[in-house]
Short mmCIF file of N, CA, C and O in Angstrom, two decimals:
data_model
loop_
_atom_site.label_atom_id
_atom_site.label_comp_id
_atom_site.label_asym_id
_atom_site.label_seq_id
_atom_site.Cartn_x
_atom_site.Cartn_y
_atom_site.Cartn_z
N MET A 1 35.51 -15.52 -31.84
CA MET A 1 34.17 -15.95 -32.19
C MET A 1 33.38 -16.32 -30.95
O MET A 1 32.18 -16.18 -30.92
N ALA A 2 34.05 -16.75 -29.89
CA ALA A 2 33.37 -17.14 -28.65
C ALA A 2 32.67 -15.94 -28.03
O ALA A 2 31.61 -16.07 -27.46
N SER A 3 33.26 -14.77 -28.15
CA SER A 3 32.62 -13.59 -27.57
C SER A 3 31.32 -13.26 -28.29
O SER A 3 30.38 -12.78 -27.69
N SER A 4 31.26 -13.53 -29.59
CA SER A 4 30.02 -13.30 -30.34
C SER A 4 28.91 -14.20 -29.82
O SER A 4 27.78 -13.79 -29.67
N SER A 5 29.24 -15.45 -29.54
CA SER A 5 28.26 -16.39 -29.01
C SER A 5 27.77 -15.95 -27.63
O SER A 5 26.59 -16.05 -27.32
N ASN A 6 28.69 -15.47 -26.79
CA ASN A 6 28.31 -14.98 -25.47
C ASN A 6 27.41 -13.76 -25.57
O ASN A 6 26.48 -13.61 -24.80
N GLU A 7 27.69 -12.88 -26.53
CA GLU A 7 26.84 -11.69 -26.73
C GLU A 7 25.44 -12.10 -27.15
O GLU A 7 24.46 -11.53 -26.69
N GLU A 8 25.33 -13.11 -28.02
CA GLU A 8 24.01 -13.58 -28.45
C GLU A 8 23.23 -14.15 -27.27
O GLU A 8 22.04 -13.93 -27.15
N LYS A 9 23.91 -14.88 -26.39
CA LYS A 9 23.25 -15.43 -25.20
C LYS A 9 22.73 -14.32 -24.31
O LYS A 9 21.61 -14.38 -23.81
N LYS A 10 23.54 -13.27 -24.10
CA LYS A 10 23.12 -12.16 -23.25
C LYS A 10 21.88 -11.48 -23.80
O LYS A 10 20.99 -11.13 -23.06
N VAL A 11 21.83 -11.31 -25.12
CA VAL A 11 20.68 -10.66 -25.74
C VAL A 11 19.44 -11.52 -25.55
O VAL A 11 18.38 -11.03 -25.19
N SER A 12 19.55 -12.84 -25.79
CA SER A 12 18.38 -13.70 -25.68
C SER A 12 17.93 -13.88 -24.23
O SER A 12 16.78 -14.18 -23.99
N GLU A 13 18.84 -13.70 -23.26
CA GLU A 13 18.48 -13.88 -21.87
C GLU A 13 18.13 -12.56 -21.17
O GLU A 13 17.84 -12.55 -19.99
N SER A 14 18.17 -11.46 -21.88
CA SER A 14 17.84 -10.18 -21.26
C SER A 14 16.37 -10.16 -20.87
O SER A 14 15.53 -10.79 -21.53
N PRO A 15 16.03 -9.47 -19.79
CA PRO A 15 14.63 -9.42 -19.35
C PRO A 15 13.72 -8.85 -20.44
O PRO A 15 14.10 -7.92 -21.15
N ARG A 16 12.54 -9.43 -20.54
CA ARG A 16 11.58 -8.95 -21.53
C ARG A 16 10.22 -8.74 -20.87
O ARG A 16 9.89 -9.36 -19.87
N LEU A 17 9.45 -7.86 -21.48
CA LEU A 17 8.09 -7.57 -21.04
C LEU A 17 7.10 -8.10 -22.05
O LEU A 17 7.35 -8.04 -23.26
N LEU A 18 5.99 -8.59 -21.56
CA LEU A 18 4.88 -9.00 -22.41
C LEU A 18 3.81 -7.94 -22.30
O LEU A 18 3.25 -7.72 -21.22
N TYR A 19 3.57 -7.23 -23.39
CA TYR A 19 2.48 -6.25 -23.46
C TYR A 19 1.27 -6.94 -24.06
O TYR A 19 1.38 -7.57 -25.11
N LEU A 20 0.14 -6.84 -23.40
CA LEU A 20 -1.11 -7.41 -23.90
C LEU A 20 -2.20 -6.35 -23.83
O LEU A 20 -2.24 -5.55 -22.90
N THR A 21 -3.06 -6.36 -24.82
CA THR A 21 -4.25 -5.53 -24.78
C THR A 21 -5.43 -6.43 -25.09
O THR A 21 -5.42 -7.16 -26.08
N ILE A 22 -6.42 -6.39 -24.20
CA ILE A 22 -7.65 -7.15 -24.45
C ILE A 22 -8.78 -6.17 -24.72
O ILE A 22 -8.76 -5.03 -24.26
N GLU A 23 -9.75 -6.65 -25.48
CA GLU A 23 -10.97 -5.89 -25.72
C GLU A 23 -12.10 -6.66 -25.06
O GLU A 23 -12.19 -7.88 -25.20
N SER A 24 -12.94 -5.95 -24.34
CA SER A 24 -14.07 -6.58 -23.66
C SER A 24 -15.34 -5.84 -24.03
O SER A 24 -15.40 -4.62 -23.93
N THR A 25 -16.33 -6.59 -24.48
CA THR A 25 -17.62 -6.03 -24.86
C THR A 25 -18.71 -6.76 -24.09
O THR A 25 -18.75 -7.99 -24.09
N ILE A 26 -19.59 -6.01 -23.44
CA ILE A 26 -20.69 -6.61 -22.68
C ILE A 26 -21.75 -7.14 -23.66
O ILE A 26 -22.24 -6.41 -24.51
N ASP A 27 -22.08 -8.43 -23.53
CA ASP A 27 -23.11 -9.05 -24.36
C ASP A 27 -24.47 -8.48 -23.97
O ASP A 27 -24.83 -8.47 -22.78
N SER A 28 -25.24 -8.03 -24.94
CA SER A 28 -26.53 -7.38 -24.65
C SER A 28 -27.58 -8.36 -24.13
O SER A 28 -28.54 -7.93 -23.49
N VAL A 29 -27.40 -9.64 -24.35
CA VAL A 29 -28.38 -10.63 -23.89
C VAL A 29 -28.01 -11.17 -22.50
O VAL A 29 -28.82 -11.16 -21.59
N THR A 30 -26.76 -11.63 -22.37
CA THR A 30 -26.35 -12.28 -21.11
C THR A 30 -25.80 -11.30 -20.08
O THR A 30 -25.78 -11.60 -18.90
N GLY A 31 -25.28 -10.17 -20.55
CA GLY A 31 -24.65 -9.22 -19.64
C GLY A 31 -23.22 -9.59 -19.29
O GLY A 31 -22.56 -8.90 -18.52
N ASN A 32 -22.73 -10.69 -19.85
CA ASN A 32 -21.37 -11.14 -19.59
C ASN A 32 -20.39 -10.50 -20.57
O ASN A 32 -20.76 -10.23 -21.72
N PRO A 33 -19.16 -10.29 -20.16
CA PRO A 33 -18.17 -9.74 -21.09
C PRO A 33 -17.68 -10.78 -22.09
O PRO A 33 -17.46 -11.93 -21.73
N ASN A 34 -17.57 -10.36 -23.34
CA ASN A 34 -16.92 -11.15 -24.39
C ASN A 34 -15.53 -10.56 -24.55
O ASN A 34 -15.40 -9.38 -24.89
N ILE A 35 -14.50 -11.36 -24.31
CA ILE A 35 -13.13 -10.86 -24.27
C ILE A 35 -12.33 -11.48 -25.40
O ILE A 35 -12.47 -12.67 -25.70
N LYS A 36 -11.46 -10.65 -26.00
CA LYS A 36 -10.52 -11.17 -26.99
C LYS A 36 -9.21 -10.39 -26.89
O LYS A 36 -9.20 -9.24 -26.44
N ILE A 37 -8.13 -11.02 -27.29
CA ILE A 37 -6.83 -10.37 -27.31
C ILE A 37 -6.73 -9.60 -28.62
O ILE A 37 -6.97 -10.15 -29.69
N ILE A 38 -6.41 -8.31 -28.52
CA ILE A 38 -6.28 -7.52 -29.74
C ILE A 38 -4.83 -7.11 -30.02
O ILE A 38 -4.52 -6.65 -31.12
N GLN A 39 -3.94 -7.29 -29.04
CA GLN A 39 -2.54 -6.96 -29.26
C GLN A 39 -1.69 -7.71 -28.25
O GLN A 39 -2.05 -7.83 -27.09
N GLN A 40 -0.57 -8.24 -28.72
CA GLN A 40 0.43 -8.84 -27.82
C GLN A 40 1.80 -8.61 -28.42
O GLN A 40 1.98 -8.70 -29.63
N GLN A 41 2.74 -8.26 -27.56
CA GLN A 41 4.06 -7.90 -28.05
C GLN A 41 5.10 -8.16 -26.96
O GLN A 41 4.85 -7.89 -25.78
N LEU A 42 6.25 -8.68 -27.35
CA LEU A 42 7.38 -8.85 -26.46
C LEU A 42 8.39 -7.75 -26.72
O LEU A 42 8.73 -7.49 -27.88
N VAL A 43 8.85 -7.08 -25.65
CA VAL A 43 9.85 -6.02 -25.77
C VAL A 43 10.89 -6.20 -24.68
O VAL A 43 10.63 -6.85 -23.67
N ASN A 44 12.05 -5.62 -24.88
CA ASN A 44 13.08 -5.65 -23.85
C ASN A 44 12.67 -4.76 -22.69
O ASN A 44 12.11 -3.69 -22.89
N GLY A 45 12.94 -5.22 -21.48
CA GLY A 45 12.63 -4.43 -20.29
C GLY A 45 12.20 -5.31 -19.14
O GLY A 45 12.10 -6.52 -19.27
N GLU A 46 11.96 -4.65 -18.01
CA GLU A 46 11.60 -5.39 -16.80
C GLU A 46 10.76 -4.50 -15.90
O GLU A 46 11.07 -3.33 -15.71
N LEU A 47 9.68 -5.06 -15.35
CA LEU A 47 8.86 -4.32 -14.38
C LEU A 47 9.55 -4.39 -13.03
O LEU A 47 10.08 -5.43 -12.64
N LYS A 48 9.50 -3.31 -12.30
CA LYS A 48 10.08 -3.26 -10.96
C LYS A 48 8.95 -3.28 -9.93
O LYS A 48 7.90 -2.70 -10.14
N GLY A 49 9.17 -3.96 -8.83
CA GLY A 49 8.19 -3.97 -7.74
C GLY A 49 7.04 -4.92 -8.03
O GLY A 49 6.92 -5.50 -9.10
N ASP A 50 6.18 -5.07 -7.03
CA ASP A 50 5.03 -5.96 -7.13
C ASP A 50 3.75 -5.14 -7.12
O ASP A 50 3.67 -4.09 -6.48
N ALA A 51 2.73 -5.66 -7.79
CA ALA A 51 1.42 -5.01 -7.79
C ALA A 51 0.73 -5.27 -6.45
O ALA A 51 1.02 -6.24 -5.75
N ASP A 52 -0.19 -4.40 -6.10
CA ASP A 52 -0.98 -4.55 -4.88
C ASP A 52 -1.93 -5.74 -5.06
O ASP A 52 -2.79 -5.71 -5.94
N PRO A 53 -1.82 -6.80 -4.25
CA PRO A 53 -2.63 -7.99 -4.45
C PRO A 53 -4.05 -7.91 -3.87
O PRO A 53 -4.78 -8.88 -3.92
N THR A 54 -4.44 -6.79 -3.28
CA THR A 54 -5.77 -6.73 -2.69
C THR A 54 -6.84 -6.72 -3.77
O THR A 54 -6.65 -6.18 -4.86
N SER A 55 -7.97 -7.33 -3.45
CA SER A 55 -9.06 -7.40 -4.41
C SER A 55 -10.39 -7.30 -3.69
O SER A 55 -10.48 -7.47 -2.48
N LYS A 56 -11.42 -7.01 -4.48
CA LYS A 56 -12.77 -6.96 -3.94
C LYS A 56 -13.72 -7.59 -4.97
O LYS A 56 -13.34 -7.83 -6.11
N HIS A 57 -14.93 -7.83 -4.53
CA HIS A 57 -15.94 -8.42 -5.40
C HIS A 57 -16.07 -7.60 -6.68
O HIS A 57 -16.15 -6.39 -6.65
N GLY A 58 -16.05 -8.29 -7.83
CA GLY A 58 -16.20 -7.63 -9.12
C GLY A 58 -14.88 -7.30 -9.81
O GLY A 58 -14.87 -7.00 -11.00
N ASP A 59 -13.76 -7.33 -9.08
CA ASP A 59 -12.47 -7.10 -9.72
C ASP A 59 -12.14 -8.25 -10.66
O ASP A 59 -12.72 -9.34 -10.56
N TRP A 60 -11.22 -8.00 -11.58
CA TRP A 60 -10.76 -9.03 -12.50
C TRP A 60 -9.34 -9.43 -12.14
O TRP A 60 -8.51 -8.58 -11.82
N GLN A 61 -9.06 -10.73 -12.20
CA GLN A 61 -7.70 -11.23 -12.04
C GLN A 61 -7.24 -11.73 -13.39
O GLN A 61 -7.88 -12.60 -13.99
N ILE A 62 -6.14 -11.16 -13.89
CA ILE A 62 -5.56 -11.55 -15.16
C ILE A 62 -4.32 -12.36 -14.83
O ILE A 62 -3.43 -11.88 -14.13
N SER A 63 -4.26 -13.60 -15.32
CA SER A 63 -3.16 -14.50 -14.97
C SER A 63 -2.49 -15.04 -16.22
O SER A 63 -3.15 -15.31 -17.23
N LEU A 64 -1.18 -15.23 -16.11
CA LEU A 64 -0.42 -15.94 -17.12
C LEU A 64 -0.19 -17.34 -16.60
O LEU A 64 0.18 -17.53 -15.44
N LEU A 65 -0.43 -18.34 -17.46
CA LEU A 65 -0.36 -19.74 -17.06
C LEU A 65 0.69 -20.49 -17.87
O LEU A 65 0.97 -20.14 -19.02
N ASP A 66 1.24 -21.54 -17.26
CA ASP A 66 2.16 -22.40 -18.00
C ASP A 66 1.37 -23.46 -18.77
O ASP A 66 0.13 -23.43 -18.78
N SER A 67 2.05 -24.40 -19.39
CA SER A 67 1.39 -25.40 -20.23
C SER A 67 0.49 -26.35 -19.45
O SER A 67 -0.39 -26.99 -20.02
N LYS A 68 0.66 -26.41 -18.12
CA LYS A 68 -0.18 -27.27 -17.28
C LYS A 68 -1.28 -26.48 -16.58
O LYS A 68 -2.00 -27.02 -15.74
N GLY A 69 -1.40 -25.19 -16.90
CA GLY A 69 -2.44 -24.36 -16.28
C GLY A 69 -2.05 -23.78 -14.94
O GLY A 69 -2.89 -23.20 -14.26
N LYS A 70 -0.78 -23.91 -14.56
CA LYS A 70 -0.31 -23.36 -13.29
C LYS A 70 -0.04 -21.87 -13.46
O LYS A 70 0.58 -21.43 -14.43
N ARG A 71 -0.49 -21.08 -12.49
CA ARG A 71 -0.32 -19.63 -12.54
C ARG A 71 1.15 -19.25 -12.36
O ARG A 71 1.78 -19.63 -11.39
N ILE A 72 1.67 -18.48 -13.32
CA ILE A 72 3.05 -17.99 -13.25
C ILE A 72 3.07 -16.59 -12.68
O ILE A 72 3.92 -16.25 -11.87
N ASP A 73 2.14 -15.76 -13.11
CA ASP A 73 2.06 -14.37 -12.66
C ASP A 73 0.62 -13.92 -12.80
O ASP A 73 -0.13 -14.46 -13.62
N SER A 74 0.22 -12.94 -12.01
CA SER A 74 -1.13 -12.41 -12.14
C SER A 74 -1.18 -10.99 -11.61
O SER A 74 -0.30 -10.55 -10.88
N LEU A 75 -2.22 -10.29 -12.03
CA LEU A 75 -2.48 -8.96 -11.49
C LEU A 75 -3.98 -8.81 -11.35
O LEU A 75 -4.77 -9.53 -11.97
N ILE A 76 -4.37 -7.88 -10.49
CA ILE A 76 -5.78 -7.63 -10.23
C ILE A 76 -6.09 -6.20 -10.65
O ILE A 76 -5.35 -5.28 -10.33
N ILE A 77 -7.19 -6.06 -11.41
CA ILE A 77 -7.64 -4.74 -11.84
C ILE A 77 -9.12 -4.60 -11.48
O ILE A 77 -9.83 -5.59 -11.33
N GLU A 78 -9.55 -3.36 -11.35
CA GLU A 78 -10.99 -3.13 -11.16
C GLU A 78 -11.70 -3.46 -12.46
O GLU A 78 -11.10 -3.39 -13.53
N ASP A 79 -12.97 -3.83 -12.36
CA ASP A 79 -13.77 -4.12 -13.55
C ASP A 79 -13.60 -2.97 -14.53
O ASP A 79 -13.97 -1.84 -14.24
N PRO A 80 -13.03 -3.22 -15.71
CA PRO A 80 -12.76 -2.11 -16.65
C PRO A 80 -14.02 -1.51 -17.27
O PRO A 80 -13.95 -0.45 -17.88
N HIS A 81 -15.15 -2.16 -17.09
CA HIS A 81 -16.41 -1.62 -17.63
C HIS A 81 -17.03 -0.58 -16.71
O HIS A 81 -17.92 0.16 -17.11
N ILE A 82 -16.59 -0.54 -15.45
CA ILE A 82 -17.15 0.39 -14.46
C ILE A 82 -16.12 1.47 -14.17
O ILE A 82 -15.00 1.19 -13.75
N ARG A 83 -16.50 2.71 -14.36
CA ARG A 83 -15.61 3.84 -14.09
C ARG A 83 -16.34 4.88 -13.25
O ARG A 83 -17.55 5.08 -13.38
N ASP A 84 -15.57 5.55 -12.40
CA ASP A 84 -16.11 6.69 -11.65
C ASP A 84 -15.95 7.95 -12.48
O ASP A 84 -14.89 8.18 -13.07
N MET A 85 -17.00 8.75 -12.55
CA MET A 85 -16.94 10.01 -13.26
C MET A 85 -17.25 11.13 -12.27
O MET A 85 -18.27 11.08 -11.57
N GLU A 86 -16.36 12.10 -12.20
CA GLU A 86 -16.61 13.26 -11.34
C GLU A 86 -17.42 14.29 -12.12
O GLU A 86 -17.21 14.47 -13.31
N TYR A 87 -18.34 14.93 -11.42
CA TYR A 87 -19.14 15.99 -12.03
C TYR A 87 -19.55 16.97 -10.95
O TYR A 87 -19.41 16.71 -9.76
N VAL A 88 -20.05 18.10 -11.37
CA VAL A 88 -20.54 19.11 -10.44
C VAL A 88 -22.06 18.96 -10.40
O VAL A 88 -22.74 19.07 -11.42
N ASN A 89 -22.60 18.69 -9.19
CA ASN A 89 -24.05 18.49 -9.06
C ASN A 89 -24.79 19.83 -9.02
O ASN A 89 -24.17 20.90 -9.12
N GLU A 90 -26.10 19.76 -8.86
CA GLU A 90 -26.93 20.97 -8.88
C GLU A 90 -26.63 21.94 -7.74
O GLU A 90 -26.95 23.12 -7.80
N LYS A 91 -25.96 21.46 -6.67
CA LYS A 91 -25.58 22.32 -5.55
C LYS A 91 -24.20 22.96 -5.77
O LYS A 91 -23.71 23.68 -4.92
N GLY A 92 -23.58 22.65 -6.91
CA GLY A 92 -22.26 23.19 -7.19
C GLY A 92 -21.14 22.42 -6.52
O GLY A 92 -20.01 22.89 -6.47
N GLU A 93 -21.43 21.22 -6.02
CA GLU A 93 -20.44 20.40 -5.33
C GLU A 93 -19.95 19.28 -6.25
O GLU A 93 -20.70 18.82 -7.13
N PHE A 94 -18.71 18.88 -6.03
CA PHE A 94 -18.20 17.73 -6.78
C PHE A 94 -18.88 16.47 -6.28
O PHE A 94 -19.05 16.27 -5.08
N ALA A 95 -19.27 15.63 -7.20
CA ALA A 95 -19.88 14.35 -6.87
C ALA A 95 -19.32 13.29 -7.81
O ALA A 95 -18.70 13.61 -8.83
N ILE A 96 -19.51 12.04 -7.46
CA ILE A 96 -19.02 10.93 -8.27
C ILE A 96 -20.20 10.07 -8.69
O ILE A 96 -21.08 9.74 -7.88
N ARG A 97 -20.20 9.71 -9.95
CA ARG A 97 -21.24 8.83 -10.51
C ARG A 97 -20.53 7.65 -11.19
O ARG A 97 -19.53 7.83 -11.86
N LYS A 98 -21.06 6.47 -11.00
CA LYS A 98 -20.51 5.28 -11.67
C LYS A 98 -21.11 5.19 -13.07
O LYS A 98 -22.30 5.37 -13.27
N ILE A 99 -20.24 4.89 -14.04
CA ILE A 99 -20.66 4.74 -15.43
C ILE A 99 -20.22 3.36 -15.89
O ILE A 99 -19.11 2.92 -15.59
N GLN A 100 -21.09 2.69 -16.64
CA GLN A 100 -20.73 1.39 -17.20
C GLN A 100 -20.53 1.52 -18.70
O GLN A 100 -21.42 1.96 -19.42
N TYR A 101 -19.34 1.13 -19.15
CA TYR A 101 -19.01 1.13 -20.57
C TYR A 101 -19.39 -0.23 -21.16
O TYR A 101 -19.14 -1.27 -20.55
N ILE A 102 -19.95 -0.22 -22.35
CA ILE A 102 -20.32 -1.46 -23.05
C ILE A 102 -19.06 -2.12 -23.63
O ILE A 102 -18.90 -3.32 -23.60
N ARG A 103 -18.16 -1.31 -24.17
CA ARG A 103 -16.92 -1.80 -24.79
C ARG A 103 -15.73 -1.06 -24.20
O ARG A 103 -15.78 0.15 -24.02
N THR A 104 -14.67 -1.80 -23.92
CA THR A 104 -13.46 -1.18 -23.39
C THR A 104 -12.24 -1.97 -23.82
O THR A 104 -12.33 -3.17 -24.07
N GLU A 105 -11.11 -1.28 -23.93
CA GLU A 105 -9.83 -1.92 -24.18
C GLU A 105 -8.98 -1.79 -22.93
O GLU A 105 -8.97 -0.73 -22.30
N VAL A 106 -8.29 -2.87 -22.58
CA VAL A 106 -7.50 -2.89 -21.35
C VAL A 106 -6.07 -3.30 -21.68
O VAL A 106 -5.81 -4.46 -22.02
N PRO A 107 -5.13 -2.35 -21.59
CA PRO A 107 -3.71 -2.72 -21.80
C PRO A 107 -3.07 -3.08 -20.46
O PRO A 107 -3.40 -2.51 -19.42
N PHE A 108 -2.16 -4.02 -20.48
CA PHE A 108 -1.40 -4.35 -19.28
C PHE A 108 -0.10 -5.01 -19.70
O PHE A 108 0.09 -5.34 -20.86
N ARG A 109 0.80 -5.16 -18.74
CA ARG A 109 2.10 -5.75 -19.04
C ARG A 109 2.56 -6.61 -17.88
O ARG A 109 2.20 -6.40 -16.73
N PHE A 110 3.36 -7.61 -18.25
CA PHE A 110 3.93 -8.56 -17.30
C PHE A 110 5.40 -8.75 -17.61
O PHE A 110 5.81 -8.61 -18.77
N ASN A 111 6.19 -9.14 -16.62
CA ASN A 111 7.52 -9.66 -16.90
C ASN A 111 7.33 -10.98 -17.62
O ASN A 111 6.51 -11.81 -17.22
N TYR A 112 8.06 -11.18 -18.72
CA TYR A 112 7.87 -12.36 -19.56
C TYR A 112 8.72 -13.53 -19.08
O TYR A 112 9.85 -13.36 -18.62
N SER A 113 8.17 -14.72 -19.19
CA SER A 113 8.87 -15.97 -18.96
C SER A 113 8.56 -16.88 -20.14
O SER A 113 7.42 -16.91 -20.62
N SER A 114 9.54 -17.65 -20.58
CA SER A 114 9.31 -18.56 -21.71
C SER A 114 8.31 -19.67 -21.35
O SER A 114 7.78 -20.34 -22.23
N ALA A 115 8.04 -19.85 -20.06
CA ALA A 115 7.07 -20.86 -19.63
C ALA A 115 5.62 -20.41 -19.88
O ALA A 115 4.70 -21.23 -19.84
N VAL A 116 5.40 -19.13 -20.16
CA VAL A 116 4.04 -18.61 -20.36
C VAL A 116 3.44 -19.20 -21.64
O VAL A 116 4.04 -19.11 -22.71
N LYS A 117 2.24 -19.77 -21.50
CA LYS A 117 1.56 -20.38 -22.65
C LYS A 117 0.13 -19.86 -22.82
O LYS A 117 -0.41 -19.87 -23.92
N GLU A 118 -0.52 -19.45 -21.71
CA GLU A 118 -1.92 -19.05 -21.77
C GLU A 118 -2.18 -17.81 -20.92
O GLU A 118 -1.40 -17.49 -20.02
N ILE A 119 -3.31 -17.16 -21.21
CA ILE A 119 -3.81 -16.07 -20.38
C ILE A 119 -5.20 -16.48 -19.89
O ILE A 119 -5.95 -17.14 -20.61
N GLU A 120 -5.51 -16.08 -18.66
CA GLU A 120 -6.82 -16.37 -18.07
C GLU A 120 -7.32 -15.11 -17.39
O GLU A 120 -6.55 -14.41 -16.73
N VAL A 121 -8.60 -14.84 -17.56
CA VAL A 121 -9.24 -13.71 -16.88
C VAL A 121 -10.41 -14.26 -16.08
O VAL A 121 -11.27 -14.97 -16.63
N ILE A 122 -10.43 -13.95 -14.78
CA ILE A 122 -11.56 -14.37 -13.94
C ILE A 122 -12.11 -13.15 -13.21
O ILE A 122 -11.40 -12.18 -12.98
N GLU A 123 -13.38 -13.23 -12.88
CA GLU A 123 -14.00 -12.19 -12.05
C GLU A 123 -14.02 -12.69 -10.61
O GLU A 123 -14.46 -13.81 -10.33
N ILE A 124 -13.55 -11.86 -9.70
CA ILE A 124 -13.52 -12.23 -8.28
C ILE A 124 -14.92 -12.02 -7.72
O ILE A 124 -15.48 -10.93 -7.80
N THR A 125 -15.48 -13.09 -7.16
CA THR A 125 -16.86 -13.04 -6.69
C THR A 125 -16.99 -12.94 -5.18
O THR A 125 -18.08 -12.79 -4.67
N GLY A 126 -15.89 -13.05 -4.47
CA GLY A 126 -15.95 -12.93 -3.02
C GLY A 126 -16.13 -14.27 -2.33
O GLY A 126 -15.92 -14.38 -1.14
N ASP A 127 -16.53 -15.29 -3.06
CA ASP A 127 -16.59 -16.64 -2.48
C ASP A 127 -15.48 -17.47 -3.13
O ASP A 127 -14.64 -16.95 -3.85
N LEU A 128 -15.48 -18.73 -2.90
CA LEU A 128 -14.42 -19.58 -3.45
C LEU A 128 -14.65 -19.97 -4.89
O LEU A 128 -13.81 -20.63 -5.50
N LYS A 129 -15.78 -19.60 -5.47
CA LYS A 129 -16.10 -19.97 -6.85
C LYS A 129 -16.03 -18.75 -7.75
O LYS A 129 -17.06 -18.24 -8.19
N ASN A 130 -14.83 -18.26 -8.01
CA ASN A 130 -14.67 -17.12 -8.90
C ASN A 130 -15.19 -17.47 -10.29
O ASN A 130 -15.20 -18.63 -10.69
N LYS A 131 -15.60 -16.45 -11.03
CA LYS A 131 -16.25 -16.64 -12.33
C LYS A 131 -15.24 -16.55 -13.47
O LYS A 131 -14.68 -15.48 -13.71
N PRO A 132 -14.99 -17.65 -14.20
CA PRO A 132 -14.09 -17.59 -15.35
C PRO A 132 -14.72 -16.73 -16.46
O PRO A 132 -15.88 -16.91 -16.80
N LEU A 133 -13.94 -15.81 -17.00
CA LEU A 133 -14.43 -14.95 -18.08
C LEU A 133 -13.78 -15.27 -19.42
O LEU A 133 -14.42 -15.13 -20.47
N PHE A 134 -12.50 -15.69 -19.40
CA PHE A 134 -11.76 -15.85 -20.65
C PHE A 134 -10.51 -16.67 -20.39
O PHE A 134 -9.86 -16.53 -19.36
N ARG A 135 -10.17 -17.51 -21.36
CA ARG A 135 -8.90 -18.25 -21.33
C ARG A 135 -8.48 -18.50 -22.76
O ARG A 135 -9.30 -18.92 -23.58
N SER A 136 -7.21 -18.25 -23.06
CA SER A 136 -6.73 -18.40 -24.43
C SER A 136 -5.24 -18.71 -24.44
O SER A 136 -4.49 -18.28 -23.56
N VAL A 137 -4.83 -19.44 -25.46
CA VAL A 137 -3.42 -19.72 -25.70
C VAL A 137 -2.79 -18.43 -26.25
O VAL A 137 -3.39 -17.73 -27.06
N LEU A 138 -1.59 -18.13 -25.78
CA LEU A 138 -0.83 -17.00 -26.32
C LEU A 138 0.11 -17.49 -27.40
O LEU A 138 0.74 -18.54 -27.25
N ILE A 139 0.20 -16.76 -28.49
CA ILE A 139 1.11 -17.10 -29.57
C ILE A 139 2.27 -16.12 -29.51
O ILE A 139 2.12 -14.96 -29.90
N LEU A 140 3.38 -16.56 -28.96
CA LEU A 140 4.54 -15.68 -28.75
C LEU A 140 5.73 -16.14 -29.55
O LEU A 140 5.92 -17.24 -29.85
#
């Protein structure tokens, strides 16, 4: 019977991933994104390697926080509302045009820790006063 208990411990301690998908819609009056969580799921698995920590003005930092608001993990993504679109211009050359989406869904994943309690999304502004966009308790 002891081996059964050890097997249960191994299963519960196996690495897990937190999959999250947020939806962001640009408010037509303020121009600010309204963000909500539309999917969250825990699955077995583990991410390998670290994400590139470089950022620039306008990027978003998505962070997982513990119960005291301390950052456990984070990643940086480009503003999901702004995308580059390639097209062929009137000269027959490839060109790039920036397009702004009003609504977008953003999936991402993190290595899970039982200490994770909240998610926070901020916009990097290039100065020391980054712009908070969203913060919510995670129900896991």
